[in-house]
Structures are given as C-alpha cells and as structure tokens.
Amino acid sequence: MRSIHVLFSFFYLLLLDFNQVFHTLDNRQLLIGVRAIDVSHQGNHKKVKVMKARKMTPLGLSNEQRNMVAVLLCGAVLVVLNQTLLSPALPSIMQHLQVDATTVQWLTSAYALVEAVVIPLAAWFMGRFSTRVLFMGGMALFGAGSLVAALAPFFAILLVGRIMQAMATGVMMVMVMSLILLTFPRESRGKAMGLVSLVIGFAPAIGPTLGGLLVDVVGWRALFCIVVAFSVLIILFAARALKNREGFPRTSADAPSIIFSSIGLAALLYGLSSFASSDHVEVCVALMVAGLIFVGLFVWRQFKIDEPMLRLEVLYSRRYRMAFIVCALLQAILIGLSVIMPLYIQNVLGYSATISGLATLPGALLGAIAGLVGGRIFDQHGVRGVALGGVAALCIGCIGMYFYAIDSSMVLVVAANMVTCGALQILFTPINTWGVNSLNNELVQHATATTNTVNQVGASLGTALIMSFSALGTSMAPQGSELERIFYGYHWSFTSVLVLGVIALLLVVFFIRNMKSDKVAAAAKSEPQAKEEIGVYQTVGEVMDTNPVVVPLDAPMSTAAKILAGADASGAVIVDKQGTARGFISNSDILRFFADESRLVTGMAGFVVLRELDNEDVRKQIVRMKDIQVVDVATKKVIGVSPDTTLGEACKLLAEKRLKVLPVLDGDKLVGVVHRSNLVRLIAEVLEEDK
C-alpha cells in the first residue's frame, strides 16, 4: 500500500506544485507592479489599471490560465505515465493470461499503432468539439479503457482496453500540447515548453520503477485500477478549472482520407514492428510498401480537397519540415533505447527487472531537467548553439554505449545512458519550438498532429531497426555461447544507435540555424519593456507569413492573375529562382494595365472591366496578357522591411504607403510578408486578452 500512497501523492503534489512554480515568482510580479505605480505618479494612470487587471505571471499567464495549464499537464502526465507503467508488468501478464512474448508485445506495439492512426484525426476533433468537452471526454474514454483492462478475463479483452486508451491518448496529447503552446505568449514558449517537458518527462522516468514496485506489491490489475481513479480525479478538476479556447478551425471528416491514413499507417507500422521477429519477411516488406502507397494517397488527397483532414501546407515551411524530421529521428533513438537497454541489463549483465528500471532512472530524470534547460537556452540564444551542443553530447553518449561489454560495470552503463537521454531531451524542446514558431497560430494544432504522427512512425522504425540489428548480430556469431551471441546482437544494436546519432549530428550542423527574428526575440526578452508587454509581439519576424504568395520572374501576366485569384491575394512579390525579390505585382497593377491600354478602367472603377467583359476589345486584351511578362507591368521597386523591424514601424509604413502587403527581406532574399489584415487581427487579439 505504500507504493499506492506514493503514486497518489505524486499526482497531488504535481497539481499543486505547478501552481507553486508561478507563485514563487510573486515578488518579481510585485516589483513590476511597484514600477507601474511609480509611473502612475507621473500621469500614466491607464497603465496601472491594465497591469492590475491582468495580473500576469512572469511567463505571461493569468491565474486562470495557470490553473488550466496545470489540469492539462496532469492529464498529459497520466497518459504518458501509462505508456511506461506497464512495461515491468508484461511477464506477470504472460503468466496469468497464458500468452507468449510475441503476443504480449502487442500491448505496446498496438498502442503505438492505434495512437498513430488516431493522431491525424485530432485536428478534426479539435475543430468540431469544444476543448472542454474533448478533454473531459478523452479522459473518460481513457479511464473506461483502463477499467476494461483491469477486469479483462483473457488477453483479447485486455488488448481492447489498451486500444481504448490509445484512442484517447492520440487525440488528447495533440490537443493538450496545442492548448499549452497557444496559451503561452510566443516569446515565452521556449521556456514554457521546457517546463512542460520537465513535468511530463518525470512521468516516464518513474514509470518503470514505480510499475515494478506496484506489480510486486498489488499485482498488474491494480495498475489499471489506479489509472481509473486518477482519470476520475482529473475529470473533476477539469470541470472546475478548464475553460474553452476558441479559434480552432473546423476541418472536414473526409472518408477517403480516414481510410487512406488508417490503412496506410496500420500497414506501415505493423510491417515495421513485425519485421524483426517475423518468419515471413516478404509479407512485412509488402505491408510496408502498401502502407507507403496509402500514406502517399492520403498526402495527395489532402492537397486536392477543399477541407483537408490535416493541413499539410505546414510542410511548406522549411524550418518546420527540418524540425519534425530531426525530432522523428531523435524519437527513434529514444524509443529504440528504451527497448534495448532493459534487455541488455537483464539478459547480458544478469540484473533483475527492478535494477534495470533503477539503472535507467537517472537518465530519465536528467532528461526531464534537460528539457527545461534547453527551452531557456533557446529563448535566450536561439536554436543553433543548444542544438549543436545537444547532438555533440548525443554522439558522445552513443559512443559510450558502443563500448558496452559483456561484463561492463553498471557505472559505465548508467553514465552513457544519462548522457544520451539528457542530450535527447535537451534537443526536443528547442528544435520543435523552432519549427513551430515558423507557422501561424491557426496551423499549430495541425503541425502538432503531424509531428506526433511522424514521431510514432519514428518510434516504430527505431525499435524495428535496432531489434533487426540485434537479430543480425546474433546470426553473425553462431559458434559462440548463448550469452556471447546475445551480447553480440545487442552490440550491433548500440552500433545502429550510434549511426542514427551521427545522422542527427549532420542534419543539425547543416540545416538547423538561427533566424534573425529568433535573435531579436531573445534580445527583446532582456529589456524591461518586454516584461511590461507580455503577450505582445515585438518584431515583424515574429508575426510574418513565412509561406507568402509569390510570382516567378519569368511568368506572364496571365499566370500572375491566376496566382493572385487562386490565393485570394491582393498582391504578390516577384522572385527569381534564387528567391531574390525583383518586383511586386498587385491587383491594381493588373487593372492599371487595362486602364492604360483600353481606357476602360480608371482609378477605382475596376467594376467597368467586369461589366464590359463581353466587349471584344477587352477579351483580346485579356488574351494578350499571355504574351506580356509580369515584370514589364509590375512595380520594380520593392518596399520591404527586415525581420527585426518593429511592428510599430511596419504599421507606419503600411499606412503611409497605403500598402496591403509588406514584404519581409533578409538582405534581398524574400523570407515572408506581413499583411495589413493580420496586424489588425493581432491588435484585436491583444485587446481581447486585456479584457
């Protein structure tokens, strides 16, 4: 019963201590209030009123938002803890339900498979249901699945309960991470996500150790009963503290998309998970090929339908695309090691399951702390430095694992695992936040769903790859003793981990770099004014659209007109093949062309063209657009700003020049645009937050 008491205490303190994280900073908040009062004596009474009304914590959260984040984190911790809590119980389940290892592993692999299939549907659920209903409903489904598993008379029912848990987890994790990310202001997201990683990271860290103790004391069924109890408690807390967040766009539930993603991901993940242990490799290969085909059909359809299940235009952002590739690779290493490390410690070194759990505990705890540190470094210095340092440490840890021997000391095992786990976790937060910050807020939940889906594929791929190398290594030492053959296989597995670490190093060195807007945001945080403007963006680089509408330099006017009409844009930057801005074409330029040539359009009377389209001269003029280069009609001088331009300067330029679109240039390279409508919308959001 002591173990159960410890588990209940952990969750109770988690809910309280997260609130305390901000209360410990109350002195700093009071100092800000004192400065505001001092200013008020100079006549700035309005500012004092705003500061008192908002009562923001140093991370930019109100008390209501802080409580909401605490509840969301508790839900996330429970579902994450559930993934590792069951691992030490698998032998007991095998014994009680009379199943072999090949069968019992489906409690883990099926969980990942179902979660990966459900994740792409998360954006649809978030657009259709309120966040309050979705969170509480997800926790209810999760608790119901746990109850089914606890009462399961045979293995099939137990597997159904795990599938119910996975369905809830797939939706909840996307929603929780999206809500937490959007609740914090952009300039604090790195530190905030580091804090989230710290809290959530402790759950899988203590999962194996806590699970082993509980299995020994009360049995494996009690694990699920405890999860049911905490699910009910979190639902009760959510009913009081959780508020709805509006603004998630509605997406369609396209039946072909659901079919393609379900079949594709299920076939792909089944093939990858079964590749190492199957006697029919050709079947696994066929499943993987079929899975890739169906996933390709899913991706193709998302770009063809008007309301896709996932808005995969997030992949157009080079930063986000590179971030999710690197994070998927890191996830493959992390999950692969979580499988191979206990096997090496128990089967080669001869230690018990409890000792193997304790041996991995320091690395998991260090990783949780490293996630917080990585987020703070990212906020202050950008992504480049922390990413380079992290992958260097990752390679050092992987080299230590490469030198594991058949009789290695536990000191070496624990040290190498600590370095590797710490490096992995210090990388996740900065790289993921760096990628997400390149997207508009309305795309965050789609990006999170995409990232989590790819991470599941990466986890399955990493496990399959590492276990395949283990089987290959065993077959390459047929003359050795059983212990030597097992060790040789694990040695090849750790070698494959080192190879993956080197690949991650190369990707970070060549592709992960700081943007000017990152540096400006980091510098802005050190200024006192930034503390008084929490939640308000400072520079153009923080709010610009990084996927602007552009027209090729060699395009005819007809193509430019189609591009503007298709994107419903008022104008677009003309760029050459190197991405250099060479001009600007707007709807006014196109109308002016008709005014100059046919005299049918003058000034703002653009509707004349629409009335006179039956006129043969106008039709000829439209056809003639195919023969005229857009650069001959466009404005040659590009009025633009740099990413570190303040929003005030950008607003002034838009107003004085009567512009609707303001290009953002890094030198002469186009890196984004700022729309007048976006700035007005941003002002409205800030006013709404100040209510």
Coordinates of C-alpha atoms in Angstrom, one line a residue, residues 537-541 640-657 662 674:
Y537 CA 4.8 40.6 -30.3
Q538 CA 7.7 42.9 -30.8
T539 CA 9.0 42.5 -34.4
V540 CA 7.9 41.7 -37.9
G541 CA 9.8 38.5 -37.9
G640 CA 10.1 46.0 -47.7
V641 CA 11.4 45.6 -44.2
S642 CA 13.8 43.3 -42.4
P643 CA 12.6 40.7 -39.9
D644 CA 13.9 42.8 -36.9
T645 CA 11.8 45.8 -37.9
T646 CA 9.4 46.7 -35.1
L647 CA 5.7 46.3 -35.6
G648 CA 5.2 50.0 -35.0
E649 CA 7.5 50.9 -37.9
A650 CA 5.7 48.3 -40.1
C651 CA 2.3 49.7 -39.3
K652 CA 3.5 53.2 -40.1
L653 CA 4.9 52.1 -43.4
L654 CA 1.7 50.3 -44.4
A655 CA -0.4 53.3 -43.5
E656 CA 1.8 56.0 -45.2
K657 CA 2.4 54.0 -48.4
L662 CA 4.6 44.4 -46.8
V674 CA 3.1 41.0 -43.4

